[in-house]
mmCIF file with all atom_site columns, C-alpha atoms in Angstrom:
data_model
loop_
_atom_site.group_PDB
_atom_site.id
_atom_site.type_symbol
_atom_site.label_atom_id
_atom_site.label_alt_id
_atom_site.label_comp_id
_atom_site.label_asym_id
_atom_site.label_entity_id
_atom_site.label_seq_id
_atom_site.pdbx_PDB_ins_code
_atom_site.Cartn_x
_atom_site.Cartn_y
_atom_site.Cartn_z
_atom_site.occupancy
_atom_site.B_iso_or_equiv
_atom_site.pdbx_formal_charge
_atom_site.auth_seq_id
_atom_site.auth_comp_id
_atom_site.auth_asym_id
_atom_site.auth_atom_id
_atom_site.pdbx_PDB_model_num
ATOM 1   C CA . UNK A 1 1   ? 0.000   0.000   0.000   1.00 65.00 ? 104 UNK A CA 1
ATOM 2   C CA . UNK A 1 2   ? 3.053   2.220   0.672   1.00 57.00 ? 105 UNK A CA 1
ATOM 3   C CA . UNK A 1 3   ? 4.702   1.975   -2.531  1.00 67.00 ? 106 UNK A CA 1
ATOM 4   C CA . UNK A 1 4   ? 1.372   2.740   -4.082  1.00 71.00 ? 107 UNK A CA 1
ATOM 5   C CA . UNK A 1 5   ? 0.773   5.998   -2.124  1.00 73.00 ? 108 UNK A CA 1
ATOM 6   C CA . UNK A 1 6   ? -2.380  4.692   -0.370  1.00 72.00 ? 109 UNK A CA 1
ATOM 7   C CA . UNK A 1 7   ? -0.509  5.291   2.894   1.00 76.00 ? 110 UNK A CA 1
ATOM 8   C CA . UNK A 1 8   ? 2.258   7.517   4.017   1.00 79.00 ? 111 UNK A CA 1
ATOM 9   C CA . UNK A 1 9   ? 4.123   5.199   6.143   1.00 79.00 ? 112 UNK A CA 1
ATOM 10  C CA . UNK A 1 10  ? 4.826   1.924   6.072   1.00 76.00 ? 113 UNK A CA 1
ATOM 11  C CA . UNK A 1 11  ? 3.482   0.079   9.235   1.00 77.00 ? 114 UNK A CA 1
ATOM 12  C CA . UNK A 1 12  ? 5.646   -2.835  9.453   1.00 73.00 ? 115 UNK A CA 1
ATOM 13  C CA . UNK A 1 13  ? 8.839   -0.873  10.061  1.00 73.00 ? 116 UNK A CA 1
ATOM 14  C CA . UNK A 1 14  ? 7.620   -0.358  13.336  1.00 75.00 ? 117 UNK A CA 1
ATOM 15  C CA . UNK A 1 15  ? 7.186   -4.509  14.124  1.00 73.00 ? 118 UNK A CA 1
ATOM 16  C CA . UNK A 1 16  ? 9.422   -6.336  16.362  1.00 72.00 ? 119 UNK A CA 1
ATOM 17  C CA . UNK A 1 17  ? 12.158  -7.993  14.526  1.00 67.00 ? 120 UNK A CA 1
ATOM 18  C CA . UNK A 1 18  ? 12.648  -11.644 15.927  1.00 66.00 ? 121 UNK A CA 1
ATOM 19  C CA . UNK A 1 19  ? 16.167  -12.494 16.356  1.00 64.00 ? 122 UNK A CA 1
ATOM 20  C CA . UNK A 1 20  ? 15.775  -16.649 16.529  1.00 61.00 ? 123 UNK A CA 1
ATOM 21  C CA . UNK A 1 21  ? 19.878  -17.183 17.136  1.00 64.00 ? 124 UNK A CA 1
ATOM 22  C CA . UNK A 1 22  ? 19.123  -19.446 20.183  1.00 65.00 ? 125 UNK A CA 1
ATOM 23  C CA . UNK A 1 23  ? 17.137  -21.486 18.416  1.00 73.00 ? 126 UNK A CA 1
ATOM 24  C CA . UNK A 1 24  ? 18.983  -23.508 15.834  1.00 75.00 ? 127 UNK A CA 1
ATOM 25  C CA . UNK A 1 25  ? 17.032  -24.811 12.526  1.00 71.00 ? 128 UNK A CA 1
ATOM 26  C CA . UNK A 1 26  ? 16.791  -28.677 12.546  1.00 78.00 ? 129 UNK A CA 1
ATOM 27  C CA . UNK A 1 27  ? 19.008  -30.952 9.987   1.00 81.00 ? 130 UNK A CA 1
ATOM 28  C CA . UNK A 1 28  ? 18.033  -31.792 6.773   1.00 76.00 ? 131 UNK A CA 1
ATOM 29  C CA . UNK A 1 29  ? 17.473  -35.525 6.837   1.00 80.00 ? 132 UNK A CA 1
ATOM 30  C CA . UNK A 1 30  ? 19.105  -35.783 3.531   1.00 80.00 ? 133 UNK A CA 1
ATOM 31  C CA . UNK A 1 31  ? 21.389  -33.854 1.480   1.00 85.00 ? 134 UNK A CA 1
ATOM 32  C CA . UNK A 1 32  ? 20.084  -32.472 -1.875  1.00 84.00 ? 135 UNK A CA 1
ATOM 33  C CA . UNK A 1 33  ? 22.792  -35.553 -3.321  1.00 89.00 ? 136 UNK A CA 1
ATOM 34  C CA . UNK A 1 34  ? 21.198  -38.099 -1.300  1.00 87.00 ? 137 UNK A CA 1
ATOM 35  C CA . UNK A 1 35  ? 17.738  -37.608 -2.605  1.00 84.00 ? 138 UNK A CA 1
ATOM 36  C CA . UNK A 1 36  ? 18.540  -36.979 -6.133  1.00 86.00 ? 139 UNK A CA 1
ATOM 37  C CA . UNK A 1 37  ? 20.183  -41.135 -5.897  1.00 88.00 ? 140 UNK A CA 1
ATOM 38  C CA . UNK A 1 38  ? 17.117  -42.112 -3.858  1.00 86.00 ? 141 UNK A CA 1
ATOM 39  C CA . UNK A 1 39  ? 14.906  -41.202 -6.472  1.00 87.00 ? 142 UNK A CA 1
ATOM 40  C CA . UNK A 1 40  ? 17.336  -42.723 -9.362  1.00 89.00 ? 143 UNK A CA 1
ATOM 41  C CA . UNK A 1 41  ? 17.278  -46.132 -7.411  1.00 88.00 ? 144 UNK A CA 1
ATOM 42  C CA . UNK A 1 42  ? 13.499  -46.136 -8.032  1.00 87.00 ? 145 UNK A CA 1
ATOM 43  C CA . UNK A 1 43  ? 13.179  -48.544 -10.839 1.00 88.00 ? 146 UNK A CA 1
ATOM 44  C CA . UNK A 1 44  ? 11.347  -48.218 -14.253 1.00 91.00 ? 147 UNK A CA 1
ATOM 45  C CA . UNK A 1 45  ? 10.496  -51.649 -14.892 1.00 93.00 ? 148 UNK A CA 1
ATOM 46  C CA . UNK A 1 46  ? 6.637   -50.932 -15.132 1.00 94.00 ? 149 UNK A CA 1
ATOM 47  C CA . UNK A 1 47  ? 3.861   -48.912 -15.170 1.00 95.00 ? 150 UNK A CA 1
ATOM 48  C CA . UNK A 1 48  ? 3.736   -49.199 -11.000 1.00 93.00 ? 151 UNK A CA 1
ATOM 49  C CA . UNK A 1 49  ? 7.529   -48.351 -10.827 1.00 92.00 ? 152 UNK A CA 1
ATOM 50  C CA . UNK A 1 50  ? 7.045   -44.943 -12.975 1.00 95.00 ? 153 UNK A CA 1
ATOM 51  C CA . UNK A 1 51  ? 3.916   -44.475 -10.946 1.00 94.00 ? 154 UNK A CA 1
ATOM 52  C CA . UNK A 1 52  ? 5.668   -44.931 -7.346  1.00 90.00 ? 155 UNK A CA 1
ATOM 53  C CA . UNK A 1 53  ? 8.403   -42.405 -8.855  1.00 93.00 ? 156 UNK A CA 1
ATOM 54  C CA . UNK A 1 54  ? 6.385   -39.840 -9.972  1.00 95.00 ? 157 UNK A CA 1
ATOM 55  C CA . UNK A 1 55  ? 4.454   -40.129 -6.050  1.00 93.00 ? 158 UNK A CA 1
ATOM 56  C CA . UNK A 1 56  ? 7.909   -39.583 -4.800  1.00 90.00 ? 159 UNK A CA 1
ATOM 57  C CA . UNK A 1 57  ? 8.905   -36.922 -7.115  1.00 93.00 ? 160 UNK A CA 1
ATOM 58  C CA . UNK A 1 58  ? 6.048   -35.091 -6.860  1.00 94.00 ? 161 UNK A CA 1
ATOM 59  C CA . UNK A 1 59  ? 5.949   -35.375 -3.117  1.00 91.00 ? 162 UNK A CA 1
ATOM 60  C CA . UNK A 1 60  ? 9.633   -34.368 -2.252  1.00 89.00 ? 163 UNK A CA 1
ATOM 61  C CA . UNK A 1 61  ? 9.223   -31.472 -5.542  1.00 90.00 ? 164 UNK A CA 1
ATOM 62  C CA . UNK A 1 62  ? 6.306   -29.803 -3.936  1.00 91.00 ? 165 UNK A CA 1
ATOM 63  C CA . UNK A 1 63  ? 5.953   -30.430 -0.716  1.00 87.00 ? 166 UNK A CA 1
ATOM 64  C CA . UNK A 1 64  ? 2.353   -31.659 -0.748  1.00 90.00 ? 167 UNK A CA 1
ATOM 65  C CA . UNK A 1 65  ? 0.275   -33.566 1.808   1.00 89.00 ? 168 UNK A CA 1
ATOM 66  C CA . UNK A 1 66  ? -0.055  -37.610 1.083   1.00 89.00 ? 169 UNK A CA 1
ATOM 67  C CA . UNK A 1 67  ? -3.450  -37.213 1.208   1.00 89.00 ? 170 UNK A CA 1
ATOM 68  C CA . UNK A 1 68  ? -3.169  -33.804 -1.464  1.00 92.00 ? 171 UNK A CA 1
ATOM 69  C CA . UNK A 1 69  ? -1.086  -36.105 -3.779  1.00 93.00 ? 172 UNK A CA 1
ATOM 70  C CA . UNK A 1 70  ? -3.174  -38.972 -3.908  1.00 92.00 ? 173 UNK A CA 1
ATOM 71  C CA . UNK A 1 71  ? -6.110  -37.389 -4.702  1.00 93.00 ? 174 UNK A CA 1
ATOM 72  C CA . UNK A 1 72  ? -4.451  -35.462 -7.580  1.00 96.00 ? 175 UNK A CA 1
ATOM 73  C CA . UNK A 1 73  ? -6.593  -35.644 -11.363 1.00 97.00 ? 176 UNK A CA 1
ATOM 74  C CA . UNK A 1 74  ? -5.162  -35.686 -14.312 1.00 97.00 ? 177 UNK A CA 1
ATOM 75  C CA . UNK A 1 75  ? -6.459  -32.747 -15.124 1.00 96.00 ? 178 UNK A CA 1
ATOM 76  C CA . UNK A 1 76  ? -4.625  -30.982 -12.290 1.00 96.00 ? 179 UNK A CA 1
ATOM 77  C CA . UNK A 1 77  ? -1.907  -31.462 -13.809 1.00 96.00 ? 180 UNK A CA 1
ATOM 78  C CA . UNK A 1 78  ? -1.517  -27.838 -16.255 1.00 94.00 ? 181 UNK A CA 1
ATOM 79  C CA . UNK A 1 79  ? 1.760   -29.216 -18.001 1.00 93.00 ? 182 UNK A CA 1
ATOM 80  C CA . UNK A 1 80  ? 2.326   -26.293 -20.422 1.00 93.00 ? 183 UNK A CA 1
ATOM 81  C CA . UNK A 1 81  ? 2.460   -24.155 -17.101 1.00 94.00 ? 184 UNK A CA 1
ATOM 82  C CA . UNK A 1 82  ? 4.377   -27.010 -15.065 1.00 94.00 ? 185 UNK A CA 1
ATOM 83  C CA . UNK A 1 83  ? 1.837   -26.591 -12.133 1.00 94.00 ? 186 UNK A CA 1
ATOM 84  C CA . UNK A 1 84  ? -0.739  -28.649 -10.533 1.00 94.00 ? 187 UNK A CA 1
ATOM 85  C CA . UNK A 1 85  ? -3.788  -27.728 -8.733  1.00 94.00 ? 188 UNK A CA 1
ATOM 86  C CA . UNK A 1 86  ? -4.466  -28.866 -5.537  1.00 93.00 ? 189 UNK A CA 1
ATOM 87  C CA . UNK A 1 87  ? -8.254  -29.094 -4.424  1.00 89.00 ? 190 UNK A CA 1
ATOM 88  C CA . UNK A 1 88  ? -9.289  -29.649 -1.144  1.00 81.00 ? 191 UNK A CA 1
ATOM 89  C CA . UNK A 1 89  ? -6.183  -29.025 0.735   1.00 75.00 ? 192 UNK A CA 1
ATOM 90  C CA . UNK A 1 90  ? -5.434  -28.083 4.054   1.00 75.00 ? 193 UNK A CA 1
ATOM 91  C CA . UNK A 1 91  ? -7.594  -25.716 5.591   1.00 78.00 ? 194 UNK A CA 1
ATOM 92  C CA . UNK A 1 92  ? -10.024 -27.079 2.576   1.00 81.00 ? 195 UNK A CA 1
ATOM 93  C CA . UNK A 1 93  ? -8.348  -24.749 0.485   1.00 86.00 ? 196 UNK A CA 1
ATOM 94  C CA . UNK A 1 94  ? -7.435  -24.985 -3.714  1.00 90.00 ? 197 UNK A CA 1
ATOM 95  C CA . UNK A 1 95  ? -4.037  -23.430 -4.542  1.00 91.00 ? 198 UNK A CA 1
ATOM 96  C CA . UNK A 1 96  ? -1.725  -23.672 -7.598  1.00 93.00 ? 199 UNK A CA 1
ATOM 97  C CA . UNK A 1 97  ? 1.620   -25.424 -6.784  1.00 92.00 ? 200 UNK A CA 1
ATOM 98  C CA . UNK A 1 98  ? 4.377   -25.109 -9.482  1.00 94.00 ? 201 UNK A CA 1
ATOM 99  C CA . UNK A 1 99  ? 6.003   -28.412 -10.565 1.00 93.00 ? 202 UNK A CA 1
ATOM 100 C CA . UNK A 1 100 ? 10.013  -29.176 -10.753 1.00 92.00 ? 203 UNK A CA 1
ATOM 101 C CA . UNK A 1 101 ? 10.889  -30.170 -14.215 1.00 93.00 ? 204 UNK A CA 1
ATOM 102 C CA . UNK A 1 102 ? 12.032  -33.932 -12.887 1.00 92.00 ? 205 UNK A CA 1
ATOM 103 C CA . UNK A 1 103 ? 8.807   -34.259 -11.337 1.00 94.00 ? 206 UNK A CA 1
ATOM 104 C CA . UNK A 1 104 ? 6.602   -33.315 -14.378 1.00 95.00 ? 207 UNK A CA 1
ATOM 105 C CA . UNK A 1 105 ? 9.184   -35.979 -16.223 1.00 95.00 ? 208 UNK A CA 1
ATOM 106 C CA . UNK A 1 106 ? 8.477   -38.920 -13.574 1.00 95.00 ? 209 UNK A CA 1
ATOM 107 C CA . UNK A 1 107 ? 4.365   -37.972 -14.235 1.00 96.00 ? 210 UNK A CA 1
ATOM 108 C CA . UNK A 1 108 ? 4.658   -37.389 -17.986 1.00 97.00 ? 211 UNK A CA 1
ATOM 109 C CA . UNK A 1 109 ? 6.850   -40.874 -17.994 1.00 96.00 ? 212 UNK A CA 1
ATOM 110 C CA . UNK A 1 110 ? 3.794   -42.406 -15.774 1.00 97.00 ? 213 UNK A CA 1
ATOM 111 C CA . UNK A 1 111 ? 0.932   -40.947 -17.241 1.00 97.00 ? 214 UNK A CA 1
ATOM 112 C CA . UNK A 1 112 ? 1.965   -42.508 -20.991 1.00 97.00 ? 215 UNK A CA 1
ATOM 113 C CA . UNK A 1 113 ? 1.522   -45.873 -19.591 1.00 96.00 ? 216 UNK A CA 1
ATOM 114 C CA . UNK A 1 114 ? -1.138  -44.794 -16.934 1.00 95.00 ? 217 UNK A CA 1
ATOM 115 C CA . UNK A 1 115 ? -4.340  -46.240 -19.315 1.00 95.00 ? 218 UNK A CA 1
ATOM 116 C CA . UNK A 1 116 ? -2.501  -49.784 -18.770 1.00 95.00 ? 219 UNK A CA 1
ATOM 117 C CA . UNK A 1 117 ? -4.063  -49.545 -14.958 1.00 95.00 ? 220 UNK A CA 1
ATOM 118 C CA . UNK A 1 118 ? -7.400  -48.133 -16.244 1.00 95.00 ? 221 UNK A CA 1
ATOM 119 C CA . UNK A 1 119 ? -10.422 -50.605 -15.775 1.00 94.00 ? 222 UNK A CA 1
ATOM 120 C CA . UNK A 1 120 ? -13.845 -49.669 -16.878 1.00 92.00 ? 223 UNK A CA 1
ATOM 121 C CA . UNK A 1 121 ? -14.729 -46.158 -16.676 1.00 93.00 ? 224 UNK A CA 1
ATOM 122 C CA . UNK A 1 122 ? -11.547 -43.413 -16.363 1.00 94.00 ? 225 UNK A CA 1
ATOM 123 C CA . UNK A 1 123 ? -12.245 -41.567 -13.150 1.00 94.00 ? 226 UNK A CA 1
ATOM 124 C CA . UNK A 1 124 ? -9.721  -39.144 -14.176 1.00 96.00 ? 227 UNK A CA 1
ATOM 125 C CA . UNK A 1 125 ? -7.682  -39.884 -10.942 1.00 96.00 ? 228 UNK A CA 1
ATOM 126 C CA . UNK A 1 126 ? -3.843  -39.201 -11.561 1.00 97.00 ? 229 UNK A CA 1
ATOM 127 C CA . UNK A 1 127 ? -2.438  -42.124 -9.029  1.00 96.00 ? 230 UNK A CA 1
ATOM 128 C CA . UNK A 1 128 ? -4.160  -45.785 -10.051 1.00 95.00 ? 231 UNK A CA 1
ATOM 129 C CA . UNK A 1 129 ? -3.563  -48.976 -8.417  1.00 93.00 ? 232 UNK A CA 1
ATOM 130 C CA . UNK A 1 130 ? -3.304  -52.373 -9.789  1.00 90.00 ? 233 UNK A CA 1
ATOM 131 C CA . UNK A 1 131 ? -7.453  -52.898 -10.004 1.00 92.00 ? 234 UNK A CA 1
ATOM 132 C CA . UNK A 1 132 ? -7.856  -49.044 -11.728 1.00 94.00 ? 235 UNK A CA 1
ATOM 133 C CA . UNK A 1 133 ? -9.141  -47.683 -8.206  1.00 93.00 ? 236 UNK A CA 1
ATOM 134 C CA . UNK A 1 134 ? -7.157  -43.894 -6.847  1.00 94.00 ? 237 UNK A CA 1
ATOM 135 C CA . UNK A 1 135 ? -4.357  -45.442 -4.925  1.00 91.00 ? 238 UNK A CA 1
ATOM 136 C CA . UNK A 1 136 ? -5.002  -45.238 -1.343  1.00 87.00 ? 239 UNK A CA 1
ATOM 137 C CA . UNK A 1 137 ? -2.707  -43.604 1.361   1.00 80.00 ? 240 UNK A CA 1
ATOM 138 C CA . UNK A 1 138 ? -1.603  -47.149 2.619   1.00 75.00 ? 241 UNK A CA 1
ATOM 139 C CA . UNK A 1 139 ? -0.791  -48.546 -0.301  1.00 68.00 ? 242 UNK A CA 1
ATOM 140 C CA . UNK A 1 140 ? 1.215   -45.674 -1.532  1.00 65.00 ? 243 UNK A CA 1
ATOM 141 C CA . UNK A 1 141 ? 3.169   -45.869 1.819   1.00 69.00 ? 244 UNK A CA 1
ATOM 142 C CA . UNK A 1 142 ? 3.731   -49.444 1.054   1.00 68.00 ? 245 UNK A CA 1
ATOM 143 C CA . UNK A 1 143 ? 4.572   -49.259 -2.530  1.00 58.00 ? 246 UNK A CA 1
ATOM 144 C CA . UNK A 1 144 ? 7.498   -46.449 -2.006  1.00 56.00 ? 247 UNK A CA 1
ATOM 145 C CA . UNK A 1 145 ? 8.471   -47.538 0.347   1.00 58.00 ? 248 UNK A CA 1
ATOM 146 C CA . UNK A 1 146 ? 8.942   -50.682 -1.180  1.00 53.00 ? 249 UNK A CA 1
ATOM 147 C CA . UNK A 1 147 ? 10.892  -48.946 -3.894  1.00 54.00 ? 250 UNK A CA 1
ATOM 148 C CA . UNK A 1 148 ? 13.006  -46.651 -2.141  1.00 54.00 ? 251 UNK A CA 1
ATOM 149 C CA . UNK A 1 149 ? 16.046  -48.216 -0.540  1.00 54.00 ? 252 UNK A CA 1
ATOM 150 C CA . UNK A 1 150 ? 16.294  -48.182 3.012   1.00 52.00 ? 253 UNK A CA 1
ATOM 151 C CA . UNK A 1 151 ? 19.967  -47.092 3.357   1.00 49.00 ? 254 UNK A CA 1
ATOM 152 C CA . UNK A 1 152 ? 21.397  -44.104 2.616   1.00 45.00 ? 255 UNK A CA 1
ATOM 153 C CA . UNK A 1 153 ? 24.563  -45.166 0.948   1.00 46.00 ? 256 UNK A CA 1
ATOM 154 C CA . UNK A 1 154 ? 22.724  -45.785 -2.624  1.00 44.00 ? 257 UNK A CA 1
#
């Protein structure tokens, strides 16, 4: 408002600035390395492989809820843009999340083979399992994990 000239001053000058020194930020649980061969040890053998990566890709690219990513559409995902829209969030809120290039890769990789999983009607969810159904929080815990390795000298 103050670099429009709605107001003369601008208020926040006058907050409290925080000084959080004391209070040191916790440790990454994995260095930008690590997770970039996590995610290359996923395998590509199949249409649930490229699924599983793009869950992980998507997850550790945007930070979303599992519960947000598994009840992505297809047609959330705006590729031209490299977002995806996420309906229904926290707080039962939408909002427009942009997408790293790897993970619009790992989904553009799964969704080519994604009509493999399709039984019956499309439902237009993004995330299938093995019967056509939206995956379901459980089973995408299983599956990645599953496919991630469990150490971190990959």
């Amino acid at each position: 408002m103050h670099q429009y000239g709605l107001i003369t001053r601008n208020p926040a000058l006058e907050l409290p600035i925080s000084f959080d020194d004391d209070i040191p930020l916790p440790e990454a649980p994995l260095e930008p390395e690590e997770v970039a061969r996590l995610i290359d040890a996923i395998p590509k053998r199949d249409v649930l492989d490229l699924r599983n990566r793009a869950i992980v890709e998507i997850l550790y690219g945007t930070a979303l809820r599992l519960s947000e990513c598994i009840n992505l559409d297809v047609d959330d995902i705006d590729k031209r843009r490299r977002t995806l829209e996420v309906r229904n969030g926290k707080g039962n809120k939408d909002r427009t999340i942009p997408l790293m290039k790897s993970a619009l890769g790992a989904t553009q990789d799964y969704l080519a083979l994604r009509r493999n999983l399709v039984v019956g009607i499309d439902t237009g969810a993004l995330f299938l399992n093995n019967r056509g159904q939206r995956i379901g929080e459980f089973v995408a815990v299983s599956y990645t994990h599953l496919t991630l390795p469990t150490n971190r000298e990959v």
